Amino acid sequence: MYKFDFFTAGQGGVDSKILKALVQPIFPSVHENFLELINTLKSNLKILFFADEDTKVVPIAGTGTASMEIIILNAIEENEKVMVGVNGFFGERICEIVRRNRAIPIPIKKEWGEIITVNDIEKVYKETNAKILYLVHGETSTGVLQPLEEIGEFCKDNNILFLVDGATTIGGVPFYMAKWNVNGVFTVSQKCLGGIPGISIIAIDEQYQKKMKNLNSNFKSFYLDLNLILNDWYPPRIYHHTQPYSLLSSLNKCIEIIKSEGIENRWKRHINNMKVLVKGLEILGLDLFVKSEMYRLPTLVTFTLNGLNIDDFVCFMKNKFSIYISKGLGKYSHNMVRLGLMAENSYKNKVIYILFCIYIYLKARGIKVDENTFFEFIKNSIET
């Protein structure tokens, strides 16, 4: 039996109860147990999004990249302009998805580590009159938390369809779909929900649904056709594809665990533990990539090693402690660490453990650390 810890950007810690749900008996789609699971999920999943009554929420039999494509593909016409916030790796990916589906991406470019402001969007909107905006709420490549509320107001006032990538935020960071005027959003099972990879979730409001149903273009994909997927999950319940019962069962267990904890309590837990980690990293003398606390992602912290070799650090953590940590992406692949604090990994004891492991690495590489301050901080963190 392998024993290791994930502190990566792509996978949160998994509760044993979720793993047990994977090996429960499997039921066919016509069985009453399967239908009960479908109905329970449709109801339970809404707590993640704080959406209005008309919003439809549906699990997708595919990873986050599938939902990322679905939420774009089902809202765009051929040659339609789509504004995309590009301040990291995944904004760039969205531009590619828009381009491959014969629409026109309009990048709103900022430096990696910066946020997209409402002024940035207003400037591009006045130049292009594009009626769709896509933003990444938690940019996994940089650790930036993108503010959405003011931008949502702007989109509502200008009849812009507002789409959001919530893969690294929903379930671990405050998210208010209705209040922030978000029309379409997706998230994934394996990050803040603490589940198994292979399934993702989409939520779309009434405005998105109307846009989707009134598209003029012939639809380009069968499997990714959200109208057909919704017709499988909601009346008239027309078969579209075979549902992954075990993954859905494990997803439902994720939501039960979140409901038991309370989603607001879960948000607070992620925020508080991120603050402990950040303070510890600062005491160890490491530089945080996101300088402003206001825009720092509670579920994923990015930092540099002040000239030490990233590959050496990742290998040391894996070989010495069986801890897996992510390197940077794109232009930061050789000088950034991305440390995930999601779901089961976002507990104080685990944060203190990972700080101790980083401390041991720095000592092993001859880096001076203010040990009195560090150990006093650890002591205080344990006691509070």
mmCIF file of C-alpha atoms in Angstrom:
data_model
loop_
_atom_site.group_PDB
_atom_site.id
_atom_site.type_symbol
_atom_site.label_atom_id
_atom_site.label_comp_id
_atom_site.label_asym_id
_atom_site.label_seq_id
_atom_site.Cartn_x
_atom_site.Cartn_y
_atom_site.Cartn_z
ATOM 1 C CA MET A 1 0.000 0.000 0.000
ATOM 2 C CA TYR A 2 1.508 3.326 -1.098
ATOM 3 C CA LYS A 3 1.523 6.137 1.468
ATOM 4 C CA PHE A 4 2.101 9.633 0.172
ATOM 5 C CA ASP A 5 0.624 13.113 0.408
ATOM 6 C CA PHE A 6 -0.642 15.308 -2.417
ATOM 7 C CA PHE A 7 0.007 19.019 -2.056
ATOM 8 C CA THR A 8 -0.222 19.526 -5.805
ATOM 9 C CA ALA A 9 -2.135 22.079 -7.855
ATOM 10 C CA GLY A 10 -4.319 19.443 -9.476
ATOM 11 C CA GLN A 11 -5.480 17.081 -6.735
ATOM 12 C CA GLY A 12 -6.739 17.752 -3.224
ATOM 13 C CA GLY A 13 -6.669 15.302 -0.350
ATOM 14 C CA VAL A 14 -9.352 12.592 -0.442
ATOM 15 C CA ASP A 15 -11.399 11.484 2.572
ATOM 16 C CA SER A 16 -11.537 7.680 3.017
ATOM 17 C CA LYS A 17 -15.349 7.841 2.976
ATOM 18 C CA ILE A 18 -15.173 9.119 -0.612
ATOM 19 C CA LEU A 19 -12.908 6.238 -1.623
ATOM 20 C CA LYS A 20 -15.355 3.780 -0.046
ATOM 21 C CA ALA A 21 -18.203 5.265 -2.098
ATOM 22 C CA LEU A 22 -16.312 4.229 -5.242
ATOM 23 C CA VAL A 23 -16.599 0.543 -4.421
ATOM 24 C CA GLN A 24 -20.304 0.447 -3.576
ATOM 25 C CA PRO A 25 -22.600 -1.684 -5.791
ATOM 26 C CA ILE A 26 -23.191 -0.238 -9.277
ATOM 27 C CA PHE A 27 -26.753 0.307 -10.509
ATOM 28 C CA PRO A 28 -27.947 0.711 -14.123
ATOM 29 C CA SER A 29 -29.540 3.995 -15.186
ATOM 30 C CA VAL A 30 -33.074 2.532 -15.030
ATOM 31 C CA HIS A 31 -32.734 1.357 -11.426
ATOM 32 C CA GLU A 32 -34.530 3.351 -8.720
ATOM 33 C CA ASN A 33 -31.258 3.711 -6.756
ATOM 34 C CA PHE A 34 -29.629 5.370 -9.745
ATOM 35 C CA LEU A 35 -32.572 7.735 -10.238
ATOM 36 C CA GLU A 36 -32.480 8.609 -6.549
ATOM 37 C CA LEU A 37 -28.758 9.433 -6.816
ATOM 38 C CA ILE A 38 -29.402 11.669 -9.849
ATOM 39 C CA ASN A 39 -32.115 13.626 -8.064
ATOM 40 C CA THR A 40 -30.076 13.932 -4.866
ATOM 41 C CA LEU A 41 -27.068 15.244 -6.761
ATOM 42 C CA LYS A 42 -29.083 17.851 -8.673
ATOM 43 C CA SER A 43 -30.340 19.191 -5.366
ATOM 44 C CA ASN A 44 -27.114 18.877 -3.363
ATOM 45 C CA LEU A 45 -24.806 20.411 -5.946
ATOM 46 C CA LYS A 46 -26.630 23.738 -5.855
ATOM 47 C CA ILE A 47 -25.192 24.495 -2.400
ATOM 48 C CA LEU A 48 -21.785 24.923 -4.023
ATOM 49 C CA PHE A 49 -22.824 27.789 -6.266
ATOM 50 C CA PHE A 50 -25.357 29.921 -4.339
ATOM 51 C CA ALA A 51 -27.350 30.068 -7.558
ATOM 52 C CA ASP A 52 -30.923 31.148 -8.221
ATOM 53 C CA GLU A 53 -33.839 28.761 -8.608
ATOM 54 C CA ASP A 54 -33.750 28.606 -12.414
ATOM 55 C CA THR A 55 -30.083 27.608 -12.543
ATOM 56 C CA LYS A 56 -29.399 24.099 -13.806
ATOM 57 C CA VAL A 57 -26.511 22.157 -12.313
ATOM 58 C CA VAL A 58 -25.207 19.013 -13.983
ATOM 59 C CA PRO A 59 -22.209 16.715 -13.466
ATOM 60 C CA ILE A 60 -20.139 16.085 -16.582
ATOM 61 C CA ALA A 61 -18.549 12.720 -17.348
ATOM 62 C CA GLY A 62 -15.149 14.252 -18.031
ATOM 63 C CA THR A 63 -12.384 16.215 -16.349
ATOM 64 C CA GLY A 64 -12.372 19.970 -15.880
ATOM 65 C CA THR A 65 -11.033 20.493 -19.388
ATOM 66 C CA ALA A 66 -14.204 18.872 -20.765
ATOM 67 C CA SER A 67 -16.392 21.294 -18.815
ATOM 68 C CA MET A 68 -14.110 24.173 -19.756
ATOM 69 C CA GLU A 69 -14.783 23.403 -23.411
ATOM 70 C CA ILE A 70 -18.494 22.681 -22.909
ATOM 71 C CA ILE A 71 -19.188 26.015 -21.237
ATOM 72 C CA ILE A 72 -17.570 27.888 -24.139
ATOM 73 C CA LEU A 73 -18.745 25.673 -26.970
ATOM 74 C CA ASN A 74 -22.415 25.846 -26.004
ATOM 75 C CA ALA A 75 -22.484 29.649 -25.814
ATOM 76 C CA ILE A 76 -20.670 30.826 -28.948
ATOM 77 C CA GLU A 77 -21.601 31.377 -32.559
ATOM 78 C CA GLU A 78 -19.104 30.968 -35.366
ATOM 79 C CA ASN A 79 -17.000 34.169 -35.638
ATOM 80 C CA GLU A 80 -18.420 35.522 -32.371
ATOM 81 C CA LYS A 81 -16.055 37.647 -30.288
ATOM 82 C CA VAL A 82 -15.210 36.383 -26.801
ATOM 83 C CA MET A 83 -13.299 38.491 -24.272
ATOM 84 C CA VAL A 84 -10.908 36.297 -22.264
ATOM 85 C CA GLY A 85 -8.924 37.373 -19.226
ATOM 86 C CA VAL A 86 -5.372 36.194 -19.854
ATOM 87 C CA ASN A 87 -3.221 36.545 -16.737
ATOM 88 C CA GLY A 88 -1.994 32.962 -16.572
ATOM 89 C CA PHE A 89 -1.803 29.583 -18.276
ATOM 90 C CA PHE A 90 -5.520 28.776 -18.252
ATOM 91 C CA GLY A 91 -6.612 32.054 -19.788
ATOM 92 C CA GLU A 92 -4.307 31.195 -22.672
ATOM 93 C CA ARG A 93 -5.925 27.748 -22.917
ATOM 94 C CA ILE A 94 -9.408 29.288 -23.160
ATOM 95 C CA CYS A 95 -8.261 31.452 -26.077
ATOM 96 C CA GLU A 96 -7.155 28.272 -27.844
ATOM 97 C CA ILE A 97 -10.503 26.565 -27.180
ATOM 98 C CA VAL A 98 -12.393 29.595 -28.538
ATOM 99 C CA ARG A 99 -10.148 29.676 -31.606
ATOM 100 C CA ARG A 100 -10.558 25.940 -32.328
ATOM 101 C CA ASN A 101 -14.320 26.361 -32.229
ATOM 102 C CA ARG A 102 -14.196 29.020 -34.951
ATOM 103 C CA ALA A 103 -14.934 31.990 -32.753
ATOM 104 C CA ILE A 104 -12.658 34.983 -32.124
ATOM 105 C CA PRO A 105 -10.837 35.274 -28.790
ATOM 106 C CA ILE A 106 -10.188 38.832 -27.624
ATOM 107 C CA PRO A 107 -7.451 38.492 -24.973
ATOM 108 C CA ILE A 108 -7.481 40.946 -22.056
ATOM 109 C CA LYS A 109 -3.807 40.556 -21.226
ATOM 110 C CA LYS A 110 -2.198 41.237 -17.873
ATOM 111 C CA GLU A 111 1.070 40.032 -16.408
ATOM 112 C CA TRP A 112 0.984 36.631 -14.720
ATOM 113 C CA GLY A 113 0.202 37.293 -11.065
ATOM 114 C CA GLU A 114 -1.979 40.354 -11.710
ATOM 115 C CA ILE A 115 -5.784 40.555 -11.703
ATOM 116 C CA ILE A 116 -8.130 41.643 -14.496
ATOM 117 C CA THR A 117 -9.906 44.874 -13.509
ATOM 118 C CA VAL A 118 -13.291 46.183 -14.565
ATOM 119 C CA ASN A 119 -11.457 49.045 -16.288
ATOM 120 C CA ASP A 120 -9.450 46.539 -18.346
ATOM 121 C CA ILE A 121 -12.688 44.881 -19.441
ATOM 122 C CA GLU A 122 -14.530 48.139 -20.134
ATOM 123 C CA LYS A 123 -11.714 49.343 -22.412
ATOM 124 C CA VAL A 124 -11.749 46.144 -24.496
ATOM 125 C CA TYR A 125 -15.551 46.042 -24.556
ATOM 126 C CA LYS A 126 -15.762 49.574 -25.969
ATOM 127 C CA GLU A 127 -13.278 48.618 -28.679
ATOM 128 C CA THR A 128 -14.907 45.299 -29.665
ATOM 129 C CA ASN A 129 -18.530 45.210 -28.399
ATOM 130 C CA ALA A 130 -17.927 41.527 -27.546
ATOM 131 C CA LYS A 131 -20.897 40.063 -25.682
ATOM 132 C CA ILE A 132 -19.171 37.177 -23.871
ATOM 133 C CA LEU A 133 -16.565 37.434 -21.113
ATOM 134 C CA TYR A 134 -14.612 34.509 -19.660
ATOM 135 C CA LEU A 135 -12.508 34.808 -16.491
ATOM 136 C CA VAL A 136 -10.579 32.349 -14.330
ATOM 137 C CA HIS A 137 -11.645 32.800 -10.696
ATOM 138 C CA GLY A 138 -8.604 31.038 -9.228
ATOM 139 C CA GLU A 139 -5.701 30.951 -11.701
ATOM 140 C CA THR A 140 -3.972 27.663 -10.898
ATOM 141 C CA SER A 141 -0.772 28.668 -12.677
ATOM 142 C CA THR A 142 -0.175 31.747 -10.490
ATOM 143 C CA GLY A 143 -2.216 31.445 -7.291
ATOM 144 C CA VAL A 144 -4.217 34.600 -8.055
ATOM 145 C CA LEU A 145 -7.793 34.990 -6.797
ATOM 146 C CA GLN A 146 -9.713 37.071 -9.334
ATOM 147 C CA PRO A 147 -12.395 39.449 -7.942
ATOM 148 C CA LEU A 148 -15.724 38.914 -9.722
ATOM 149 C CA GLU A 149 -18.488 40.984 -8.099
ATOM 150 C CA GLU A 150 -17.843 44.381 -9.709
ATOM 151 C CA ILE A 151 -17.165 42.743 -13.065
ATOM 152 C CA GLY A 152 -20.433 40.832 -12.812
ATOM 153 C CA GLU A 153 -22.291 44.122 -12.326
ATOM 154 C CA PHE A 154 -20.619 45.533 -15.424
ATOM 155 C CA CYS A 155 -21.595 42.437 -17.441
ATOM 156 C CA LYS A 156 -25.193 42.638 -16.269
ATOM 157 C CA ASP A 157 -25.448 46.345 -17.145
ATOM 158 C CA ASN A 158 -24.079 45.707 -20.644
ATOM 159 C CA ASN A 159 -25.859 42.392 -21.370
ATOM 160 C CA ILE A 160 -22.566 40.470 -21.512
ATOM 161 C CA LEU A 161 -22.667 36.725 -20.873
ATOM 162 C CA PHE A 162 -20.301 36.163 -17.942
ATOM 163 C CA LEU A 163 -18.525 32.777 -17.808
ATOM 164 C CA VAL A 164 -16.171 31.649 -15.030
ATOM 165 C CA ASP A 165 -13.624 28.894 -14.414
ATOM 166 C CA GLY A 166 -14.151 27.876 -10.775
ATOM 167 C CA ALA A 167 -11.973 24.757 -10.819
ATOM 168 C CA THR A 168 -9.655 25.804 -7.979
ATOM 169 C CA THR A 169 -12.122 27.852 -5.947
ATOM 170 C CA ILE A 170 -15.601 26.365 -5.640
ATOM 171 C CA GLY A 171 -15.936 24.453 -2.395
ATOM 172 C CA GLY A 172 -12.907 26.180 -0.876
ATOM 173 C CA VAL A 173 -13.435 29.892 -1.560
ATOM 174 C CA PRO A 174 -16.553 32.095 -1.297
ATOM 175 C CA PHE A 175 -18.526 31.992 -4.553
ATOM 176 C CA TYR A 176 -21.947 33.583 -5.146
ATOM 177 C CA MET A 177 -23.179 32.821 -8.646
ATOM 178 C CA ALA A 178 -26.459 34.762 -8.473
ATOM 179 C CA LYS A 179 -25.174 37.714 -6.427
ATOM 180 C CA TRP A 180 -22.150 38.163 -8.707
ATOM 181 C CA ASN A 181 -24.245 37.830 -11.910
ATOM 182 C CA VAL A 182 -22.275 34.843 -13.202
ATOM 183 C CA ASN A 183 -24.180 33.151 -16.032
ATOM 184 C CA GLY A 184 -22.115 29.997 -16.415
ATOM 185 C CA VAL A 185 -19.448 28.344 -14.286
ATOM 186 C CA PHE A 186 -17.736 24.993 -13.932
ATOM 187 C CA THR A 187 -15.705 23.259 -11.266
ATOM 188 C CA VAL A 188 -14.033 19.896 -10.772
ATOM 189 C CA SER A 189 -14.387 17.030 -8.327
ATOM 190 C CA GLN A 190 -10.762 16.479 -7.336
ATOM 191 C CA LYS A 191 -9.732 19.863 -5.972
ATOM 192 C CA CYS A 192 -11.686 21.773 -3.312
ATOM 193 C CA LEU A 193 -14.469 19.157 -3.261
ATOM 194 C CA GLY A 194 -11.901 16.538 -2.240
ATOM 195 C CA GLY A 195 -13.032 13.936 -4.747
ATOM 196 C CA ILE A 196 -11.752 11.693 -7.515
ATOM 197 C CA PRO A 197 -10.625 13.067 -10.909
ATOM 198 C CA GLY A 198 -12.728 12.236 -13.944
ATOM 199 C CA ILE A 199 -15.899 14.182 -13.236
ATOM 200 C CA SER A 200 -16.707 17.910 -13.257
ATOM 201 C CA ILE A 201 -19.768 20.094 -12.656
ATOM 202 C CA ILE A 202 -21.403 22.853 -14.693
ATOM 203 C CA ALA A 203 -23.954 25.420 -13.496
ATOM 204 C CA ILE A 204 -25.795 27.648 -15.984
ATOM 205 C CA ASP A 205 -28.444 30.260 -15.279
ATOM 206 C CA GLU A 206 -31.511 31.215 -17.323
ATOM 207 C CA GLN A 207 -29.640 33.766 -19.460
ATOM 208 C CA TYR A 208 -27.069 31.158 -20.488
ATOM 209 C CA GLN A 209 -29.808 28.623 -21.210
ATOM 210 C CA LYS A 210 -31.578 31.065 -23.537
ATOM 211 C CA LYS A 211 -28.345 31.879 -25.361
ATOM 212 C CA MET A 212 -27.568 28.197 -25.767
ATOM 213 C CA LYS A 213 -31.000 27.339 -27.180
ATOM 214 C CA ASN A 214 -30.956 30.237 -29.654
ATOM 215 C CA LEU A 215 -27.591 29.522 -31.271
ATOM 216 C CA ASN A 216 -27.713 29.804 -35.054
ATOM 217 C CA SER A 217 -24.665 27.687 -35.809
ATOM 218 C CA ASN A 218 -24.969 23.943 -36.317
ATOM 219 C CA PHE A 219 -23.584 22.345 -33.203
ATOM 220 C CA LYS A 220 -20.073 21.009 -33.602
ATOM 221 C CA SER A 221 -20.014 18.192 -31.049
ATOM 222 C CA PHE A 222 -22.408 15.465 -29.974
ATOM 223 C CA TYR A 223 -20.796 14.391 -26.715
ATOM 224 C CA LEU A 224 -20.249 17.993 -25.552
ATOM 225 C CA ASP A 225 -23.725 19.220 -26.521
ATOM 226 C CA LEU A 226 -25.025 20.632 -23.240
ATOM 227 C CA ASN A 227 -28.640 20.650 -24.442
ATOM 228 C CA LEU A 228 -28.450 16.874 -24.919
ATOM 229 C CA ILE A 229 -26.653 16.378 -21.590
ATOM 230 C CA LEU A 230 -29.311 18.389 -19.742
ATOM 231 C CA ASN A 231 -32.078 16.403 -21.430
ATOM 232 C CA ASP A 232 -30.477 13.286 -19.959
ATOM 233 C CA TRP A 233 -30.415 14.723 -16.414
ATOM 234 C CA TYR A 234 -33.664 16.690 -16.460
ATOM 235 C CA PRO A 235 -37.035 15.918 -18.056
ATOM 236 C CA PRO A 236 -37.622 14.500 -20.647
ATOM 237 C CA ARG A 237 -34.693 12.212 -19.522
ATOM 238 C CA ILE A 238 -33.528 11.164 -22.980
ATOM 239 C CA TYR A 239 -30.468 8.903 -23.001
ATOM 240 C CA HIS A 240 -27.276 10.644 -24.092
ATOM 241 C CA HIS A 241 -24.402 8.588 -22.692
ATOM 242 C CA THR A 242 -23.749 5.990 -20.000
ATOM 243 C CA GLN A 243 -23.326 7.739 -16.660
ATOM 244 C CA PRO A 244 -20.283 6.854 -14.469
ATOM 245 C CA TYR A 245 -22.254 5.640 -11.446
ATOM 246 C CA SER A 246 -19.249 5.081 -9.167
ATOM 247 C CA LEU A 247 -17.844 8.553 -9.823
ATOM 248 C CA LEU A 248 -21.269 10.107 -9.261
ATOM 249 C CA SER A 249 -21.637 8.189 -6.016
ATOM 250 C CA SER A 250 -18.252 9.435 -4.812
ATOM 251 C CA LEU A 251 -19.167 12.997 -5.859
ATOM 252 C CA ASN A 252 -22.344 12.800 -3.829
ATOM 253 C CA LYS A 253 -20.293 11.712 -0.815
ATOM 254 C CA CYS A 254 -18.108 14.811 -1.326
ATOM 255 C CA ILE A 255 -21.191 17.017 -1.122
ATOM 256 C CA GLU A 256 -22.485 15.201 1.965
ATOM 257 C CA ILE A 257 -19.153 15.879 3.694
ATOM 258 C CA ILE A 258 -19.290 19.553 2.683
ATOM 259 C CA LYS A 259 -22.874 19.867 3.950
ATOM 260 C CA SER A 260 -21.886 18.279 7.247
ATOM 261 C CA GLU A 261 -19.013 20.734 7.722
ATOM 262 C CA GLY A 262 -20.990 23.706 6.402
ATOM 263 C CA ILE A 263 -19.739 25.418 3.263
ATOM 264 C CA GLU A 264 -19.039 28.749 4.992
ATOM 265 C CA ASN A 265 -17.005 26.899 7.641
ATOM 266 C CA ARG A 266 -15.129 25.152 4.865
ATOM 267 C CA TRP A 267 -14.300 28.495 3.230
ATOM 268 C CA LYS A 268 -13.010 29.842 6.570
ATOM 269 C CA ARG A 269 -10.890 26.732 7.098
ATOM 270 C CA HIS A 270 -9.169 27.166 3.729
ATOM 271 C CA ILE A 271 -8.598 30.897 4.283
ATOM 272 C CA ASN A 272 -7.210 30.461 7.825
ATOM 273 C CA ASN A 273 -4.868 27.635 6.875
ATOM 274 C CA MET A 274 -3.558 29.575 3.876
ATOM 275 C CA LYS A 275 -2.666 32.424 6.260
ATOM 276 C CA VAL A 276 -0.707 30.031 8.491
ATOM 277 C CA LEU A 277 1.173 28.656 5.486
ATOM 278 C CA VAL A 278 1.935 32.117 4.100
ATOM 279 C CA LYS A 279 3.244 33.400 7.428
ATOM 280 C CA GLY A 280 5.419 30.311 7.817
ATOM 281 C CA LEU A 281 6.867 30.686 4.315
ATOM 282 C CA GLU A 282 7.668 34.340 5.014
ATOM 283 C CA ILE A 283 9.474 33.415 8.249
ATOM 284 C CA LEU A 284 11.470 30.832 6.277
ATOM 285 C CA GLY A 285 12.566 33.660 3.971
ATOM 286 C CA LEU A 286 10.722 32.521 0.840
ATOM 287 C CA ASP A 287 9.171 34.983 -1.603
ATOM 288 C CA LEU A 288 5.460 34.763 -2.317
ATOM 289 C CA PHE A 289 4.519 35.151 -5.974
ATOM 290 C CA VAL A 290 1.224 36.952 -5.264
ATOM 291 C CA LYS A 291 2.207 40.017 -3.273
ATOM 292 C CA SER A 292 -1.269 41.288 -2.337
ATOM 293 C CA GLU A 293 -3.042 39.285 0.368
ATOM 294 C CA MET A 294 -6.377 40.440 -1.108
ATOM 295 C CA TYR A 295 -5.697 38.553 -4.351
ATOM 296 C CA ARG A 296 -4.025 35.474 -2.862
ATOM 297 C CA LEU A 297 -5.792 32.172 -3.551
ATOM 298 C CA PRO A 298 -6.603 30.335 -0.272
ATOM 299 C CA THR A 299 -6.486 26.939 -1.980
ATOM 300 C CA LEU A 300 -3.157 27.230 -3.780
ATOM 301 C CA VAL A 301 -0.093 29.187 -2.648
ATOM 302 C CA THR A 302 2.733 30.055 -5.035
ATOM 303 C CA PHE A 303 6.277 30.972 -4.016
ATOM 304 C CA THR A 304 9.872 30.936 -5.195
ATOM 305 C CA LEU A 305 12.923 29.316 -3.612
ATOM 306 C CA ASN A 306 15.229 32.326 -3.926
ATOM 307 C CA GLY A 307 17.529 30.738 -6.486
ATOM 308 C CA LEU A 308 17.417 27.121 -5.278
ATOM 309 C CA ASN A 309 16.691 24.474 -7.888
ATOM 310 C CA ILE A 310 12.962 23.696 -8.192
ATOM 311 C CA ASP A 311 13.521 20.162 -9.498
ATOM 312 C CA ASP A 312 15.833 19.455 -6.573
ATOM 313 C CA PHE A 313 13.173 20.697 -4.130
ATOM 314 C CA VAL A 314 10.373 18.626 -5.715
ATOM 315 C CA CYS A 315 12.531 15.474 -5.741
ATOM 316 C CA PHE A 316 13.664 16.040 -2.126
ATOM 317 C CA MET A 317 10.084 16.376 -0.907
ATOM 318 C CA LYS A 318 9.040 13.255 -2.798
ATOM 319 C CA ASN A 319 11.983 11.056 -1.854
ATOM 320 C CA LYS A 320 12.410 12.209 1.769
ATOM 321 C CA PHE A 321 8.762 12.693 2.812
ATOM 322 C CA SER A 322 6.613 11.096 0.048
ATOM 323 C CA ILE A 323 5.096 14.535 -0.574
ATOM 324 C CA TYR A 324 4.127 15.559 -4.093
ATOM 325 C CA ILE A 325 4.216 19.297 -4.894
ATOM 326 C CA SER A 326 3.700 21.027 -8.258
ATOM 327 C CA LYS A 327 6.204 23.132 -10.140
ATOM 328 C CA GLY A 328 5.146 26.223 -12.051
ATOM 329 C CA LEU A 329 3.588 26.204 -15.513
ATOM 330 C CA GLY A 330 4.641 27.911 -18.732
ATOM 331 C CA LYS A 331 7.279 30.598 -18.299
ATOM 332 C CA TYR A 332 7.425 29.931 -14.539
ATOM 333 C CA SER A 333 7.989 26.184 -14.803
ATOM 334 C CA HIS A 334 11.575 26.464 -13.517
ATOM 335 C CA ASN A 335 11.240 29.085 -10.778
ATOM 336 C CA MET A 336 7.894 28.660 -9.014
ATOM 337 C CA VAL A 337 6.429 26.206 -6.503
ATOM 338 C CA ARG A 338 2.638 25.694 -6.508
ATOM 339 C CA LEU A 339 1.454 24.206 -3.222
ATOM 340 C CA GLY A 340 -2.163 23.063 -3.065
ATOM 341 C CA LEU A 341 -4.157 23.376 0.176
ATOM 342 C CA MET A 342 -7.432 21.835 -0.916
ATOM 343 C CA ALA A 343 -10.053 19.758 0.896
ATOM 344 C CA GLU A 344 -8.366 17.210 3.205
ATOM 345 C CA ASN A 345 -4.998 18.939 2.800
ATOM 346 C CA SER A 346 -6.273 22.191 4.292
ATOM 347 C CA TYR A 347 -5.964 21.358 7.968
ATOM 348 C CA LYS A 348 -3.598 23.083 10.383
ATOM 349 C CA ASN A 349 -1.691 19.912 11.284
ATOM 350 C CA LYS A 350 -0.919 19.298 7.617
ATOM 351 C CA VAL A 351 0.131 22.911 7.067
ATOM 352 C CA ILE A 352 2.535 22.721 10.017
ATOM 353 C CA TYR A 353 3.871 19.406 8.712
ATOM 354 C CA ILE A 354 4.568 20.803 5.229
ATOM 355 C CA LEU A 355 6.276 23.866 6.764
ATOM 356 C CA PHE A 356 8.551 21.574 8.797
ATOM 357 C CA CYS A 357 9.422 19.616 5.641
ATOM 358 C CA ILE A 358 10.299 22.832 3.792
ATOM 359 C CA TYR A 359 12.386 23.950 6.779
ATOM 360 C CA ILE A 360 14.306 20.644 6.705
ATOM 361 C CA TYR A 361 14.957 21.076 2.964
ATOM 362 C CA LEU A 362 16.316 24.593 3.445
ATOM 363 C CA LYS A 363 18.597 23.395 6.274
ATOM 364 C CA ALA A 364 19.810 20.511 4.089
ATOM 365 C CA ARG A 365 20.769 23.018 1.384
ATOM 366 C CA GLY A 366 22.642 25.265 3.810
ATOM 367 C CA ILE A 367 20.090 28.078 3.929
ATOM 368 C CA LYS A 368 20.049 30.066 7.167
ATOM 369 C CA VAL A 369 16.679 30.227 8.882
ATOM 370 C CA ASP A 370 15.624 32.294 11.917
ATOM 371 C CA GLU A 371 14.917 29.169 13.948
ATOM 372 C CA ASN A 372 13.740 30.901 17.120
ATOM 373 C CA THR A 373 11.106 32.870 15.226
ATOM 374 C CA PHE A 374 10.087 29.839 13.166
ATOM 375 C CA PHE A 375 9.636 27.484 16.113
ATOM 376 C CA GLU A 376 7.857 30.141 18.164
ATOM 377 C CA PHE A 377 5.456 30.623 15.250
ATOM 378 C CA ILE A 378 4.858 26.862 14.991
ATOM 379 C CA LYS A 379 4.246 26.641 18.739
ATOM 380 C CA ASN A 380 1.739 29.501 18.647
ATOM 381 C CA SER A 381 0.005 28.012 15.603
ATOM 382 C CA ILE A 382 -0.469 24.691 17.373
ATOM 383 C CA GLU A 383 -1.837 26.341 20.512
ATOM 384 C CA THR A 384 -4.366 28.619 18.765
#
